[in-house]
GROMACS .gro file of N, CA and C in nm:
model
  495
    1MET      N    1   9.463  12.558  14.358
    1MET     CA    2   9.544  12.513  14.471
    1MET      C    3   9.650  12.617  14.501
    2ASP      N    4   9.682  12.626  14.625
    2ASP     CA    5   9.786  12.722  14.663
    2ASP      C    6   9.924  12.659  14.650
    3ARG      N    7  10.023  12.743  14.664
    3ARG     CA    8  10.162  12.700  14.643
    3ARG      C    9  10.203  12.592  14.742
    4ASN      N   10  10.160  12.602  14.866
    4ASN     CA   11  10.196  12.505  14.968
    4ASN      C   12  10.139  12.367  14.935
    5THR      N   13  10.016  12.363  14.884
    5THR     CA   14   9.954  12.237  14.846
    5THR      C   15  10.030  12.173  14.730
    6ASN      N   16  10.068  12.256  14.631
    6ASN     CA   17  10.147  12.205  14.518
    6ASN      C   18  10.279  12.147  14.564
    7ASP      N   19  10.344  12.211  14.658
    7ASP     CA   20  10.472  12.161  14.709
    7ASP      C   21  10.454  12.026  14.779
    8VAL      N   22  10.345  12.012  14.853
    8VAL     CA   23  10.317  11.885  14.921
    8VAL      C   24  10.291  11.775  14.818
    9ILE      N   25  10.213  11.807  14.715
    9ILE     CA   26  10.183  11.708  14.611
    9ILE      C   27  10.311  11.668  14.538
   10ARG      N   28  10.395  11.763  14.507
   10ARG     CA   29  10.523  11.731  14.439
   10ARG      C   30  10.611  11.643  14.527
   11ALA      N   31  10.615  11.672  14.656
   11ALA     CA   32  10.694  11.589  14.748
   11ALA      C   33  10.637  11.447  14.752
   12ASP      N   34  10.505  11.434  14.751
   12ASP     CA   35  10.444  11.301  14.748
   12ASP      C   36  10.478  11.228  14.618
   13MET      N   37  10.480  11.301  14.508
   13MET     CA   38  10.514  11.240  14.378
   13MET      C   39  10.656  11.184  14.383
   14ILE      N   40  10.748  11.261  14.439
   14ILE     CA   41  10.887  11.215  14.449
   14ILE      C   42  10.896  11.092  14.538
   15ARG      N   43  10.822  11.094  14.648
   15ARG     CA   44  10.822  10.981  14.741
   15ARG      C   45  10.766  10.855  14.673
   16LEU      N   46  10.675  10.871  14.579
   16LEU     CA   47  10.608  10.758  14.514
   16LEU      C   48  10.683  10.703  14.392
   17ILE      N   49  10.795  10.764  14.355
   17ILE     CA   50  10.867  10.720  14.235
   17ILE      C   51  10.900  10.570  14.239
   18PRO      N   52  10.952  10.515  14.350
   18PRO     CA   53  10.979  10.370  14.350
   18PRO      C   54  10.854  10.285  14.326
   19GLU      N   55  10.741  10.326  14.382
   19GLU     CA   56  10.617  10.251  14.361
   19GLU      C   57  10.569  10.265  14.216
   20ILE      N   58  10.585  10.383  14.160
   20ILE     CA   59  10.547  10.405  14.020
   20ILE      C   60  10.633  10.317  13.930
   21ARG      N   61  10.763  10.311  13.961
   21ARG     CA   62  10.855  10.228  13.882
   21ARG      C   63  10.815  10.080  13.891
   22ASN      N   64  10.782  10.033  14.010
   22ASN     CA   65  10.740   9.893  14.026
   22ASN      C   66  10.612   9.865  13.949
   23PHE      N   67  10.519   9.959  13.951
   23PHE     CA   68  10.395   9.941  13.876
   23PHE      C   69  10.423   9.941  13.726
   24ALA      N   70  10.515  10.023  13.680
   24ALA     CA   71  10.549  10.030  13.537
   24ALA      C   72  10.613   9.900  13.490
   25LYS      N   73  10.682   9.830  13.580
   25LYS     CA   74  10.745   9.703  13.544
   25LYS      C   75  10.643   9.596  13.508
   26ARG      N   76  10.519   9.614  13.550
   26ARG     CA   77  10.413   9.520  13.512
   26ARG      C   78  10.379   9.531  13.364
   27PHE      N   79  10.407   9.646  13.306
   27PHE     CA   80  10.371   9.671  13.167
   27PHE      C   81  10.484   9.642  13.069
   28SER      N   82  10.609   9.639  13.117
   28SER     CA   83  10.721   9.617  13.026
   28SER      C   84  10.839   9.556  13.101
   29ASN      N   85  10.911   9.467  13.033
   29ASN     CA   86  11.033   9.410  13.089
   29ASN      C   87  11.156   9.492  13.051
   30ASN      N   88  11.139   9.580  12.954
   30ASN     CA   89  11.250   9.661  12.906
   30ASN      C   90  11.273   9.779  13.001
   31PRO      N   91  11.392   9.788  13.064
   31PRO     CA   92  11.417   9.896  13.160
   31PRO      C   93  11.404  10.036  13.098
   32ASN      N   94  11.438  10.049  12.971
   32ASN     CA   95  11.424  10.180  12.907
   32ASN      C   96  11.278  10.220  12.892
   33ASP      N   97  11.193  10.122  12.859
   33ASP     CA   98  11.050  10.151  12.848
   33ASP      C   99  10.991  10.184  12.984
   34VAL      N  100  11.039  10.115  13.088
   34VAL     CA  101  10.992  10.144  13.224
   34VAL      C  102  11.030  10.287  13.261
   35ASP      N  103  11.154  10.324  13.235
   35ASP     CA  104  11.198  10.461  13.264
   35ASP      C  105  11.116  10.564  13.188
   36ASP      N  106  11.089  10.534  13.061
   36ASP     CA  107  11.008  10.627  12.980
   36ASP      C  108  10.867  10.641  13.037
   37LEU      N  109  10.808  10.531  13.079
   37LEU     CA  110  10.672  10.536  13.137
   37LEU      C  111  10.670  10.617  13.266
   38VAL      N  112  10.770  10.595  13.352
   38VAL     CA  113  10.777  10.669  13.478
   38VAL      C  114  10.795  10.817  13.449
   39GLN      N  115  10.886  10.849  13.358
   39GLN     CA  116  10.910  10.990  13.325
   39GLN      C  117  10.784  11.055  13.267
   40GLU      N  118  10.719  10.986  13.174
   40GLU     CA  119  10.598  11.041  13.114
   40GLU      C  120  10.488  11.059  13.218
   41THR      N  121  10.478  10.965  13.311
   41THR     CA  122  10.377  10.975  13.417
   41THR      C  123  10.403  11.098  13.504
   42LEU      N  124  10.527  11.116  13.543
   42LEU     CA  125  10.560  11.230  13.629
   42LEU      C  126  10.540  11.362  13.556
   43LEU      N  127  10.579  11.365  13.428
   43LEU     CA  128  10.560  11.489  13.351
   43LEU      C  129  10.413  11.523  13.335
   44ARG      N  130  10.334  11.422  13.304
   44ARG     CA  131  10.189  11.447  13.289
   44ARG      C  132  10.126  11.486  13.423
   45GLY      N  133  10.173  11.423  13.528
   45GLY     CA  134  10.121  11.458  13.661
   45GLY      C  135  10.154  11.602  13.696
   46LEU      N  136  10.278  11.643  13.672
   46LEU     CA  137  10.316  11.782  13.702
   46LEU      C  138  10.241  11.881  13.613
   47ALA      N  139  10.224  11.845  13.486
   47ALA     CA  140  10.155  11.935  13.394
   47ALA      C  141  10.008  11.949  13.428
   48ASN      N  142   9.952  11.849  13.496
   48ASN     CA  143   9.809  11.852  13.527
   48ASN      C  144   9.781  11.859  13.677
   49LEU      N  145   9.871  11.920  13.752
   49LEU     CA  146   9.850  11.934  13.896
   49LEU      C  147   9.720  12.006  13.928
   50ASP      N  148   9.682  12.098  13.843
   50ASP     CA  149   9.559  12.172  13.868
   50ASP      C  150   9.435  12.083  13.859
   51LYS      N  151   9.447  11.966  13.795
   51LYS     CA  152   9.334  11.875  13.780
   51LYS      C  153   9.326  11.773  13.894
   52PHE      N  154   9.432  11.767  13.974
   52PHE     CA  155   9.430  11.675  14.088
   52PHE      C  156   9.337  11.732  14.194
   53GLN      N  157   9.252  11.645  14.248
   53GLN     CA  158   9.157  11.689  14.350
   53GLN      C  159   9.212  11.654  14.488
   54PRO      N  160   9.244  11.756  14.567
   54PRO     CA  161   9.293  11.729  14.704
   54PRO      C  162   9.190  11.646  14.781
   55GLY      N  163   9.241  11.557  14.862
   55GLY     CA  164   9.154  11.468  14.937
   55GLY      C  165   9.145  11.331  14.872
   56THR      N  166   9.188  11.318  14.745
   56THR     CA  167   9.194  11.188  14.679
   56THR      C  168   9.336  11.135  14.689
   57ARG      N  169   9.354  11.011  14.652
   57ARG     CA  170   9.487  10.950  14.666
   57ARG      C  171   9.573  10.983  14.544
   58ILE      N  172   9.687  11.045  14.568
   58ILE     CA  173   9.776  11.081  14.457
   58ILE      C  174   9.836  10.956  14.394
   59ARG      N  175   9.855  10.853  14.474
   59ARG     CA  176   9.911  10.727  14.422
   59ARG      C  177   9.818  10.669  14.315
   60SER      N  178   9.690  10.663  14.343
   60SER     CA  179   9.594  10.611  14.245
   60SER      C  180   9.588  10.699  14.121
   61TRP      N  181   9.594  10.829  14.142
   61TRP     CA  182   9.590  10.924  14.031
   61TRP      C  183   9.710  10.902  13.938
   62LEU      N  184   9.830  10.887  13.996
   62LEU     CA  185   9.952  10.866  13.916
   62LEU      C  186   9.950  10.729  13.848
   63PHE      N  187   9.899  10.627  13.917
   63PHE     CA  188   9.890  10.495  13.855
   63PHE      C  189   9.795  10.497  13.735
   64THR      N  190   9.687  10.574  13.747
   64THR     CA  191   9.594  10.587  13.635
   64THR      C  192   9.661  10.656  13.517
   65ILE      N  193   9.738  10.760  13.546
   65ILE     CA  194   9.812  10.830  13.439
   65ILE      C  195   9.909  10.733  13.372
   66LEU      N  196   9.980  10.652  13.452
   66LEU     CA  197  10.076  10.557  13.397
   66LEU      C  198  10.005  10.454  13.308
   67ARG      N  199   9.895  10.398  13.357
   67ARG     CA  200   9.822  10.299  13.278
   67ARG      C  201   9.771  10.359  13.147
   68ASN      N  202   9.717  10.479  13.153
   68ASN     CA  203   9.668  10.545  13.032
   68ASN      C  204   9.783  10.576  12.936
   69SER      N  205   9.897  10.615  12.988
   69SER     CA  206  10.014  10.641  12.903
   69SER      C  207  10.058  10.514  12.833
   70PHE      N  208  10.059  10.403  12.907
   70PHE     CA  209  10.097  10.275  12.846
   70PHE      C  210   9.999  10.237  12.735
   71CYS      N  211   9.869  10.249  12.763
   71CYS     CA  212   9.768  10.213  12.663
   71CYS      C  213   9.781  10.299  12.538
   72THR      N  214   9.807  10.426  12.556
   72THR     CA  215   9.825  10.516  12.441
   72THR      C  216   9.947  10.475  12.360
   73ARG      N  217  10.057  10.447  12.429
   73ARG     CA  218  10.179  10.405  12.359
   73ARG      C  219  10.157  10.273  12.285
   74TYR      N  220  10.089  10.181  12.349
   74TYR     CA  221  10.066  10.051  12.287
   74TYR      C  222   9.982  10.064  12.160
   75GLN      N  223   9.873  10.138  12.170
   75GLN     CA  224   9.789  10.155  12.052
   75GLN      C  225   9.862  10.228  11.940
   76ARG      N  226   9.946  10.323  11.975
   76ARG     CA  227  10.025  10.394  11.874
   76ARG      C  228  10.125  10.299  11.809
   77SER      N  229  10.185  10.210  11.887
   77SER     CA  230  10.283  10.117  11.830
   77SER      C  231  10.217  10.017  11.737
   78VAL      N  232  10.092   9.979  11.767
   78VAL     CA  233  10.020   9.887  11.680
   78VAL      C  234   9.987   9.956  11.548
   79ARG      N  235   9.948  10.083  11.555
   79ARG     CA  236   9.914  10.158  11.434
   79ARG      C  237  10.037  10.189  11.351
   80GLU      N  238  10.146  10.225  11.417
   80GLU     CA  239  10.266  10.271  11.347
   80GLU      C  240  10.383  10.181  11.384
   81ALA      N  241  10.389  10.065  11.324
   81ALA     CA  242  10.498   9.972  11.352
   81ALA      C  243  10.628  10.031  11.298
   82PRO      N  244  10.727  10.055  11.384
   82PRO     CA  245  10.852  10.117  11.338
   82PRO      C  246  10.934  10.023  11.251
   83GLY      N  247  10.999  10.080  11.153
   83GLY     CA  248  11.090  10.005  11.069
   83GLY      C  249  11.025   9.924  10.961
   84ARG      N  250  10.901   9.944  10.936
   84ARG     CA  251  10.836   9.869  10.830
   84ARG      C  252  10.885   9.916  10.696
   85GLU      N  253  10.907   9.821  10.606
   85GLU     CA  254  10.960   9.856  10.475
   85GLU      C  255  10.860   9.932  10.390
   86ASP      N  256  10.731   9.909  10.415
   86ASP     CA  257  10.632   9.979  10.335
   86ASP      C  258  10.587  10.108  10.400
   87CYS      N  259  10.668  10.160  10.490
   87CYS     CA  260  10.637  10.284  10.560
   87CYS      C  261  10.629  10.399  10.459
   88VAL      N  262  10.529  10.481  10.474
   88VAL     CA  263  10.507  10.592  10.381
   88VAL      C  264  10.624  10.690  10.384
   89SER      N  265  10.686  10.707  10.500
   89SER     CA  266  10.795  10.803  10.508
   89SER      C  267  10.918  10.759  10.427
   90LEU      N  268  10.926  10.630  10.395
   90LEU     CA  269  11.040  10.581  10.317
   90LEU      C  270  11.015  10.590  10.167
   91GLN      N  271  10.893  10.618  10.127
   91GLN     CA  272  10.861  10.626   9.986
   91GLN      C  273  10.887  10.768   9.936
   92SER      N  274  10.943  10.778   9.816
   92SER     CA  275  10.965  10.910   9.762
   92SER      C  276  10.832  10.968   9.718
   93SER      N  277  10.816  11.098   9.736
   93SER     CA  278  10.689  11.161   9.704
   93SER      C  279  10.668  11.169   9.554
   94VAL      N  280  10.776  11.183   9.479
   94VAL     CA  281  10.767  11.188   9.334
   94VAL      C  282  10.874  11.093   9.279
   95PRO      N  283  10.834  10.998   9.196
   95PRO     CA  284  10.935  10.906   9.143
   95PRO      C  285  11.035  10.981   9.056
   96PRO      N  286  11.160  10.941   9.058
   96PRO     CA  287  11.261  11.011   8.980
   96PRO      C  288  11.239  10.991   8.830
   97ALA      N  289  11.200  11.097   8.763
   97ALA     CA  290  11.166  11.090   8.620
   97ALA      C  291  11.289  11.064   8.534
   98GLN      N  292  11.404  11.113   8.575
   98GLN     CA  293  11.523  11.099   8.492
   98GLN      C  294  11.563  10.953   8.472
   99GLU      N  295  11.542  10.869   8.574
   99GLU     CA  296  11.578  10.728   8.560
   99GLU      C  297  11.491  10.661   8.453
  100TRP      N  298  11.362  10.691   8.453
  100TRP     CA  299  11.273  10.631   8.354
  100TRP      C  300  11.299  10.686   8.215
  101ALA      N  301  11.340  10.811   8.207
  101ALA     CA  302  11.374  10.868   8.076
  101ALA      C  303  11.495  10.796   8.017
  102ILE      N  304  11.593  10.768   8.100
  102ILE     CA  305  11.713  10.697   8.054
  102ILE      C  306  11.677  10.554   8.014
  103ARG      N  307  11.594  10.488   8.094
  103ARG     CA  308  11.551  10.352   8.060
  103ARG      C  309  11.477  10.349   7.926
  104MET      N  310  11.394  10.450   7.903
  104MET     CA  311  11.319  10.456   7.777
  104MET      C  312  11.413  10.476   7.659
  105GLN      N  313  11.515  10.560   7.677
  105GLN     CA  314  11.614  10.580   7.571
  105GLN      C  315  11.686  10.448   7.541
  106GLU      N  316  11.724  10.374   7.645
  106GLU     CA  317  11.790  10.245   7.626
  106GLU      C  318  11.700  10.148   7.551
  107PHE      N  319  11.572  10.147   7.591
  107PHE     CA  320  11.476  10.057   7.527
  107PHE      C  321  11.458  10.094   7.379
  108ASN      N  322  11.444  10.223   7.349
  108ASN     CA  323  11.426  10.266   7.210
  108ASN      C  324  11.548  10.231   7.124
  109ARG      N  325  11.668  10.245   7.182
  109ARG     CA  326  11.789  10.206   7.108
  109ARG      C  327  11.790  10.056   7.081
  110ALA      N  328  11.750   9.978   7.181
  110ALA     CA  329  11.747   9.833   7.164
  110ALA      C  330  11.645   9.793   7.058
  111VAL      N  331  11.528   9.858   7.055
  111VAL     CA  332  11.426   9.828   6.953
  111VAL      C  333  11.479   9.866   6.815
  112ALA      N  334  11.549   9.978   6.806
  112ALA     CA  335  11.605  10.023   6.677
  112ALA      C  336  11.710   9.925   6.626
  113ASN      N  337  11.777   9.854   6.714
  113ASN     CA  338  11.881   9.759   6.674
  113ASN      C  339  11.824   9.624   6.631
  114LEU      N  340  11.694   9.602   6.647
  114LEU     CA  341  11.634   9.476   6.603
  114LEU      C  342  11.636   9.468   6.451
  115SER      N  343  11.639   9.345   6.400
  115SER     CA  344  11.631   9.327   6.255
  115SER      C  345  11.492   9.373   6.209
  116PRO      N  346  11.476   9.409   6.082
  116PRO     CA  347  11.345   9.457   6.035
  116PRO      C  348  11.233   9.355   6.056
  117GLU      N  349  11.263   9.225   6.038
  117GLU     CA  350  11.161   9.123   6.057
  117GLU      C  351  11.116   9.115   6.204
  118HIS      N  352  11.214   9.116   6.295
  118HIS     CA  353  11.182   9.109   6.438
  118HIS      C  354  11.111   9.236   6.484
  119ARG      N  355  11.156   9.351   6.435
  119ARG     CA  356  11.094   9.477   6.474
  119ARG      C  357  10.951   9.484   6.423
  120GLY      N  358  10.925   9.437   6.301
  120GLY     CA  359  10.789   9.437   6.246
  120GLY      C  360  10.696   9.349   6.327
  121ALA      N  361  10.742   9.229   6.364
  121ALA     CA  362  10.660   9.139   6.444
  121ALA      C  363  10.638   9.197   6.584
  122PHE      N  364  10.743   9.252   6.642
  122PHE     CA  365  10.736   9.313   6.774
  122PHE      C  366  10.635   9.428   6.774
  123ASP      N  367  10.646   9.519   6.676
  123ASP     CA  368  10.554   9.633   6.666
  123ASP      C  369  10.410   9.587   6.648
  124ALA      N  370  10.389   9.491   6.560
  124ALA     CA  371  10.252   9.446   6.530
  124ALA      C  372  10.184   9.385   6.652
  125VAL      N  373  10.256   9.298   6.723
  125VAL     CA  374  10.193   9.226   6.834
  125VAL      C  375  10.198   9.305   6.964
  126LEU      N  376  10.315   9.357   7.000
  126LEU     CA  377  10.330   9.417   7.133
  126LEU      C  378  10.302   9.567   7.136
  127VAL      N  379  10.326   9.638   7.027
  127VAL     CA  380  10.301   9.782   7.028
  127VAL      C  381  10.159   9.812   6.978
  128ASP      N  382  10.124   9.756   6.863
  128ASP     CA  383   9.993   9.784   6.805
  128ASP      C  384   9.883   9.698   6.867
  129GLY      N  385   9.919   9.588   6.931
  129GLY     CA  386   9.820   9.503   6.997
  129GLY      C  387   9.747   9.408   6.905
  130ASP      N  388   9.801   9.383   6.788
  130ASP     CA  389   9.738   9.288   6.695
  130ASP      C  390   9.750   9.146   6.750
  131SER      N  391   9.658   9.062   6.710
  131SER     CA  392   9.669   8.920   6.743
  131SER      C  393   9.780   8.860   6.658
  132TYR      N  394   9.826   8.741   6.694
  132TYR     CA  395   9.930   8.675   6.615
  132TYR      C  396   9.881   8.650   6.472
  133GLU      N  397   9.754   8.616   6.459
  133GLU     CA  398   9.698   8.589   6.326
  133GLU      C  399   9.698   8.716   6.240
  134ALA      N  400   9.654   8.829   6.299
  134ALA     CA  401   9.650   8.956   6.225
  134ALA      C  402   9.791   9.002   6.190
  135ALA      N  403   9.884   8.982   6.281
  135ALA     CA  404  10.022   9.020   6.254
  135ALA      C  405  10.082   8.933   6.144
  136ALA      N  406  10.045   8.804   6.143
  136ALA     CA  407  10.095   8.713   6.039
  136ALA      C  408  10.044   8.757   5.901
  137LYS      N  409   9.917   8.794   5.894
  137LYS     CA  410   9.863   8.843   5.766
  137LYS      C  411   9.934   8.971   5.724
  138ARG      N  412   9.956   9.063   5.820
  138ARG     CA  413  10.020   9.191   5.790
  138ARG      C  414  10.163   9.172   5.740
  139CYS      N  415  10.233   9.077   5.801
  139CYS     CA  416  10.373   9.055   5.763
  139CYS      C  417  10.388   8.953   5.650
  140GLY      N  418  10.281   8.884   5.616
  140GLY     CA  419  10.285   8.787   5.506
  140GLY      C  420  10.364   8.662   5.540
  141CYS      N  421  10.347   8.609   5.661
  141CYS     CA  422  10.417   8.487   5.701
  141CYS      C  423  10.328   8.405   5.793
  142PRO      N  424  10.365   8.279   5.823
  142PRO     CA  425  10.282   8.195   5.910
  142PRO      C  426  10.279   8.247   6.055
  143VAL      N  427  10.175   8.205   6.129
  143VAL     CA  428  10.157   8.247   6.269
  143VAL      C  429  10.276   8.201   6.354
  144GLY      N  430  10.324   8.080   6.332
  144GLY     CA  431  10.437   8.028   6.409
  144GLY      C  432  10.561   8.115   6.391
  145THR      N  433  10.582   8.168   6.271
  145THR     CA  434  10.697   8.254   6.245
  145THR      C  435  10.684   8.384   6.325
  146ILE      N  436  10.563   8.440   6.330
  146ILE     CA  437  10.540   8.564   6.407
  146ILE      C  438  10.567   8.539   6.555
  147LYS      N  439  10.516   8.427   6.606
  147LYS     CA  440  10.539   8.394   6.747
  147LYS      C  441  10.688   8.382   6.776
  148SER      N  442  10.758   8.317   6.686
  148SER     CA  443  10.901   8.299   6.702
  148SER      C  444  10.976   8.432   6.698
  149ARG      N  445  10.938   8.518   6.603
  149ARG     CA  446  11.004   8.649   6.590
  149ARG      C  447  10.978   8.736   6.714
  150VAL      N  448  10.854   8.735   6.763
  150VAL     CA  449  10.822   8.815   6.883
  150VAL      C  450  10.901   8.764   7.002
  151ASN      N  451  10.909   8.631   7.016
  151ASN     CA  452  10.984   8.574   7.127
  151ASN      C  453  11.132   8.609   7.119
  152ARG      N  454  11.190   8.598   7.001
  152ARG     CA  455  11.332   8.634   6.983
  152ARG      C  456  11.354   8.783   7.010
  153ALA      N  457  11.261   8.867   6.965
  153ALA     CA  458  11.273   9.012   6.989
  153ALA      C  459  11.270   9.040   7.140
  154ARG      N  460  11.182   8.974   7.211
  154ARG     CA  461  11.175   8.991   7.357
  154ARG      C  462  11.307   8.952   7.422
  155LEU      N  463  11.364   8.838   7.380
  155LEU     CA  464  11.490   8.792   7.437
  155LEU      C  465  11.603   8.891   7.410
  156VAL      N  466  11.611   8.939   7.285
  156VAL     CA  467  11.717   9.035   7.249
  156VAL      C  468  11.701   9.164   7.329
  157LEU      N  469  11.577   9.213   7.342
  157LEU     CA  470  11.553   9.336   7.418
  157LEU      C  471  11.587   9.318   7.565
  158ALA      N  472  11.551   9.204   7.620
  158ALA     CA  473  11.581   9.177   7.761
  158ALA      C  474  11.732   9.174   7.784
  159GLN      N  475  11.806   9.113   7.691
  159GLN     CA  476  11.951   9.106   7.706
  159GLN      C  477  12.013   9.243   7.691
  160GLN      N  478  11.969   9.320   7.593
  160GLN     CA  479  12.030   9.451   7.568
  160GLN      C  480  11.997   9.551   7.676
  161THR      N  481  11.874   9.551   7.728
  161THR     CA  482  11.840   9.649   7.829
  161THR      C  483  11.891   9.610   7.967
  162SER      N  484  11.903   9.480   7.997
  162SER     CA  485  11.958   9.441   8.126
  162SER      C  486  12.109   9.455   8.126
  163GLY      N  487  12.172   9.443   8.014
  163GLY     CA  488  12.317   9.460   8.006
  163GLY      C  489  12.359   9.606   8.010
  164ALA      N  490  12.265   9.699   7.987
  164ALA     CA  491  12.300   9.841   7.986
  164ALA      C  492  12.311   9.897   8.126
  165THR      N  493  12.253   9.828   8.227
  165THR     CA  494  12.257   9.881   8.364
  165THR      C  495  12.376   9.839   8.440
   0.00000   0.00000   0.00000
């Protein structure tokens, strides 16, 4: 297209802005979204003037651009809901190792502070993975005593490690 044709098309685009705005209002009640759609339509129209075929209606061409822009925005918003808490961009790429190292030190200190009976039952059942019966045989006491010791050890550890933070 020659320069004169481009100038005529641009003048028609400017003349059609109120109609484009009214058409955009069908897609959104939010004035900011309407303004964004109109602006995007005009920018895409100007960027693609070489694709406009003279002799066709520029109004229809711009309305098609606006509708396609809206559909693209809508599908993008469905795929990428803003502000979601499980958004990947909010997750750290590498978990902070130092926090877990400190927690492990606190846990090891709490285990070391257990009485020998509680620590033995705790180690047998929760660390070594023995059944209560096997742990009872290993410690030389009844199964109920092992269950009680493991439960008390859990309570003491929970209190000591939650109180450290």
